XYZ file of C-alpha atoms in Angstrom:
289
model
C 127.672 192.825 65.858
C 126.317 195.719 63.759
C 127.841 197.733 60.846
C 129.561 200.086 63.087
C 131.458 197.859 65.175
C 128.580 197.488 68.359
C 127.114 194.395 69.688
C 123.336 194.272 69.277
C 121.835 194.583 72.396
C 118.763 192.162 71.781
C 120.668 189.516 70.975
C 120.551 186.939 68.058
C 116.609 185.966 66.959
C 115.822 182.335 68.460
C 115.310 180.013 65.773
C 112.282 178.277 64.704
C 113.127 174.842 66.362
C 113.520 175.947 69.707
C 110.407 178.327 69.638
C 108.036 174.935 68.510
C 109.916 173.599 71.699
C 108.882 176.134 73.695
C 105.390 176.234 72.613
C 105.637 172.678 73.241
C 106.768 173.021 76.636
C 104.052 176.174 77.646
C 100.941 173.660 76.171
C 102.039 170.617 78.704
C 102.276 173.018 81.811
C 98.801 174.267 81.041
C 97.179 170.975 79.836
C 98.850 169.653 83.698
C 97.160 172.809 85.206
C 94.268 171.731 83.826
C 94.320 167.889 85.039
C 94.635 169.021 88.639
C 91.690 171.819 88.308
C 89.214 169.179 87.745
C 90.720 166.573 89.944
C 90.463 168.702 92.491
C 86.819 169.703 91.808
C 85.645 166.043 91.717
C 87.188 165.038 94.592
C 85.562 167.938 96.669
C 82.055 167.088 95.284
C 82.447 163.862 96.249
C 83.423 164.945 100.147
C 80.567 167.201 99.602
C 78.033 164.438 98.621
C 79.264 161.446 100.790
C 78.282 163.965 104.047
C 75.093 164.497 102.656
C 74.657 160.643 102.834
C 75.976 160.217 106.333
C 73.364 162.557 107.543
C 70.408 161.743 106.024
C 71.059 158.116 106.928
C 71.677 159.343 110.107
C 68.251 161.573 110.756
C 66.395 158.556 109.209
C 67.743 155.812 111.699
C 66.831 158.987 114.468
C 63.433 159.206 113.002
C 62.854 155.088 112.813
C 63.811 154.589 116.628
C 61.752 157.633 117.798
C 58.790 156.421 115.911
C 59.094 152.311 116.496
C 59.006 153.638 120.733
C 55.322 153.711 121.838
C 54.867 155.226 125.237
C 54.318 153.732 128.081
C 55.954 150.711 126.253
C 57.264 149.086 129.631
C 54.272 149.695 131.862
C 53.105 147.013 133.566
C 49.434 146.910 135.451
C 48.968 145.960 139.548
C 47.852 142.886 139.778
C 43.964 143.594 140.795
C 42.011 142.058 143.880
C 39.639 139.844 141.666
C 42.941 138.307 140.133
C 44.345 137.173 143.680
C 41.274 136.088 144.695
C 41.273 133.618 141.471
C 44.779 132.127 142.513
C 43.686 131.505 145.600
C 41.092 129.394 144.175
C 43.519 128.049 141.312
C 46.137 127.273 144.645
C 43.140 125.560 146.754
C 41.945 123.444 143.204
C 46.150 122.356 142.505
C 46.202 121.132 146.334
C 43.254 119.014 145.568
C 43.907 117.611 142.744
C 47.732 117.015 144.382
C 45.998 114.928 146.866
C 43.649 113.221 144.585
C 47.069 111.817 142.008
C 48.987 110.803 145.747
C 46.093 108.801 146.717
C 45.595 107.066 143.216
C 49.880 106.288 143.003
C 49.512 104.746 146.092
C 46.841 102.617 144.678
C 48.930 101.396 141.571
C 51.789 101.276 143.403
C 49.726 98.370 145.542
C 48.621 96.504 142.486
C 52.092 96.210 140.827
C 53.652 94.911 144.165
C 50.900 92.287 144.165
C 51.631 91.541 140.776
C 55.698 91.250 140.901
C 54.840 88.933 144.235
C 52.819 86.770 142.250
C 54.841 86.346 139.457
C 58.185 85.769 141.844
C 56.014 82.827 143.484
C 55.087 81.083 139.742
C 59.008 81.834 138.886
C 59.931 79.954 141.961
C 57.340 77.157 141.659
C 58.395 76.706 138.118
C 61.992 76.145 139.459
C 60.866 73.270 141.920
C 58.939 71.704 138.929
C 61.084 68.876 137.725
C 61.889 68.805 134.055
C 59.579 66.358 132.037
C 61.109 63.070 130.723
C 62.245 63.109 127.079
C 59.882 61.290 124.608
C 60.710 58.230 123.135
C 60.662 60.481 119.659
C 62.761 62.352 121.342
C 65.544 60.131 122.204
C 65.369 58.431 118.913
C 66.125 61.897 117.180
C 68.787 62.945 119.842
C 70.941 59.421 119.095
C 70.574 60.192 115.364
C 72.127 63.568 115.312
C 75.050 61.947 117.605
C 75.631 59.234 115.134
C 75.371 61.739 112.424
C 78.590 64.044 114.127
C 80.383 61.267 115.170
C 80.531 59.405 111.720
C 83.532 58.816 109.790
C 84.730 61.601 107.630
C 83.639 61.565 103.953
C 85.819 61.011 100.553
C 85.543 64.638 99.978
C 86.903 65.267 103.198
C 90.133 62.621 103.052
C 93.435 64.213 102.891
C 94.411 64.189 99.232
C 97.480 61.073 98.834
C 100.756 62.730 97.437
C 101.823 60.113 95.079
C 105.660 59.307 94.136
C 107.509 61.531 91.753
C 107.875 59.394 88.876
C 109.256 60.515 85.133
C 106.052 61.900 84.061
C 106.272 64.671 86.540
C 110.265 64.884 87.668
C 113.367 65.677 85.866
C 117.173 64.340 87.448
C 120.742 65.943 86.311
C 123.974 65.418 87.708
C 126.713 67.812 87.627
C 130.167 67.002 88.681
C 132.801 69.806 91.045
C 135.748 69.371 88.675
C 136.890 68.298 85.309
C 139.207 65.903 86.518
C 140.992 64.478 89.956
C 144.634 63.651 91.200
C 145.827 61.308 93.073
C 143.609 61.831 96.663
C 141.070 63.360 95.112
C 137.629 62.253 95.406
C 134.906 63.558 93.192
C 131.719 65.129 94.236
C 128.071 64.592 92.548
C 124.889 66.800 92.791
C 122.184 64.908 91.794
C 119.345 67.527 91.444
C 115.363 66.705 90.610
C 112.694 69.392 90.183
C 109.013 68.471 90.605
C 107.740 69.323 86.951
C 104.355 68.571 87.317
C 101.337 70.773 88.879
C 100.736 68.815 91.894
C 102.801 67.807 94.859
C 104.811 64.349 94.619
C 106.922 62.236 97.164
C 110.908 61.216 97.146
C 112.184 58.098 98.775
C 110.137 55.158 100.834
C 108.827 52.243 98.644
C 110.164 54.143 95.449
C 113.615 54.693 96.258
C 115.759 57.411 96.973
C 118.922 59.102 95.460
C 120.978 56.864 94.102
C 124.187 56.949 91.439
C 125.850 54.406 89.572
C 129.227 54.490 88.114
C 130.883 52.110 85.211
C 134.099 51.696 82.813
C 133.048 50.975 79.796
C 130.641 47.942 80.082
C 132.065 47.354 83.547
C 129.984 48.148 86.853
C 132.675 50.144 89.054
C 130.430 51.604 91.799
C 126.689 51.873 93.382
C 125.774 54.097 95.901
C 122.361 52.689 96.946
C 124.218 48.958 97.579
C 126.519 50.296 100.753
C 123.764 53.136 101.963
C 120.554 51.136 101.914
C 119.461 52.104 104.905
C 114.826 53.193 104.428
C 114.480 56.901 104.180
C 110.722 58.584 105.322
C 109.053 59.906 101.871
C 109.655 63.753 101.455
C 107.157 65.900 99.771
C 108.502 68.109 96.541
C 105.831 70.737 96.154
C 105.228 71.369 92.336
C 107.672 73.272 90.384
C 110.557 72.919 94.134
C 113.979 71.611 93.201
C 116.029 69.949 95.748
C 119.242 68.753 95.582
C 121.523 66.042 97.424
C 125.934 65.758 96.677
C 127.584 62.351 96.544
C 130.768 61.627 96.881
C 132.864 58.920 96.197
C 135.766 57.628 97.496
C 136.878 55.716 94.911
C 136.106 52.692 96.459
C 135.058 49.565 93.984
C 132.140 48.837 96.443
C 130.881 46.137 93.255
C 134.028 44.021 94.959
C 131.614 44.148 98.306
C 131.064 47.484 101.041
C 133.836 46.510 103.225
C 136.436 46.701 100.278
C 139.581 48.572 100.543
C 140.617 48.572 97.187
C 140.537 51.421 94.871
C 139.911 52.934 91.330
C 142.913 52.746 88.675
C 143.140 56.034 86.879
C 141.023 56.485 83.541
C 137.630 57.289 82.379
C 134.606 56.644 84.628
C 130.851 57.172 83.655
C 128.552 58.589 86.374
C 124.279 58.265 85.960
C 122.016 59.848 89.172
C 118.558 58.171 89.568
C 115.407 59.571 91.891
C 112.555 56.988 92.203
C 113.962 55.120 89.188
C 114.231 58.591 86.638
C 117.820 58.349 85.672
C 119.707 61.592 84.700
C 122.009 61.698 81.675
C 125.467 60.513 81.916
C 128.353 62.449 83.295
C 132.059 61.646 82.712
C 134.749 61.777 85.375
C 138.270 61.644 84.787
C 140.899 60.235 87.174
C 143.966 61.301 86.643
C 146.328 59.770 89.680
């Protein structure tokens, strides 16, 4: 507002911040002007020069086909008289020599008939021709090589023997179901034996079998083997196989004979497995009723 009260009509001056704005602003619009003035330029020379390309490629490849064409390219001559007359005589020479190969096939084929006829008649007369008698050398050799098949099997060829399991190669424990029994109980044995050693062995037969024995103090109470005697077939305990085999007794004092009927009195009882005579260590078994 001026001195006297009136607005300025021009308004206030714009200050220096927002005239380097506008400068700014006016530089960018001209500098984009710019960009699209010469982008526009390059791509129309390249239009410009990519036609030129096309057509001269084009009037080349026009040029190359008109000038690879020779005239009269295609044309093909009449045959002329002195060239029929020569394949007439060429036709007249094939028909004789045609003749000439029939005649000679027929030949050959003549020949080889005579020659499979006379080999069919030696075939057939070798047939009829009995075989010749073997040579005395020749029998002599024959009844060698039969004697030779048919003779007994070497050493090296026997079956290996399994031997018995003996203490060397076997080891026997016992092990008992319970601590100790009541009255009308009767105690069960497992007499187990593992094959220690590296080769097969054998259990039972001329070595014995499974047996247990059972004292009281110095006293012999009961024997297993005594009342089941009865020959067992060996069995074969491949090395490092366990097998086992439960006993049990009936608290029988079989010592007194098999067919006994009397009975154990409670106490302390002392129980030793054996396989092929390798005893196990002792086991006690308590009888309580």
């Amino acid at each position: 507002m001026s001195q006297n009260g009136f607005e300025d009509p021009h308004g206030d001056e714009p200050t220096q911040q927002v005239y380097i704005r506008r400068r700014i602003f006016a530089l960018l619009a001209l500098l984009l002007v710019l960009i699209l003035l010469i982008w526009g330029f390059v791509s129309i020379v390249r239009a410009l020069s990519g036609s030129s390309k096309n057509t001269d490629a084009s009037a080349s490849q026009t040029a190359a086909s008109s000038s690879s064409a020779a005239p009269f390219s295609d044309f093909t001559d009449r045959a002329s008289a002195s060239a029929h007359a020569d394949n007439k005589d060429g036709d007249k020479d094939k028909d004789e020599a045609d003749n000439s190969a029939s005649a000679q096939a027929s030949d050959n084929a003549q020949e080889q008939k005579k020659e499979e006829d006379a080999q069919a008649s030696a075939s057939v007369e070798a047939a009829e021709t009995p075989a010749a008698e073997p040579t005395q050398e020749q029998r002599t050799e024959d009844a060698a090589a039969s004697e030779t098949a048919t003779a007994e099997p070497t050493e090296e060829q026997s079956p290996a023997v399994v031997s018995a399991c003996s203490a060397a190669d076997m080891a026997v424990s016992l092990t008992v179901d319970k601590n100790s029994y009541g009255a009308g109980q009767f105690p069960a044995m497992a007499v187990t034996y593992t094959n220690t050693a590296g080769t097969p062995c054998t259990v039972g037969g001329n070595a014995g079998a499974v047996d247990v024995n059972i004292i009281s103090g110095p006293a012999q109470v009961y024997n297993y083997a005594q009342c089941n005697a009865a020959a067992i077939d060996p069995t074969e305990i491949a090395a490092g196989a366990t097998d086992t085999k439960v006993i049990t007794w009936d608290r029988s004092l079989n010592v007194l004979g098999c067919g006994t009927k009397r009975t154990i009195q409670p106490g302390h009882y002392w129980a030793t497995a054996s396989v092929n005579g390798v005893h196990s260590k002792p086991v006690r078994i308590i009888v309580t009723g």
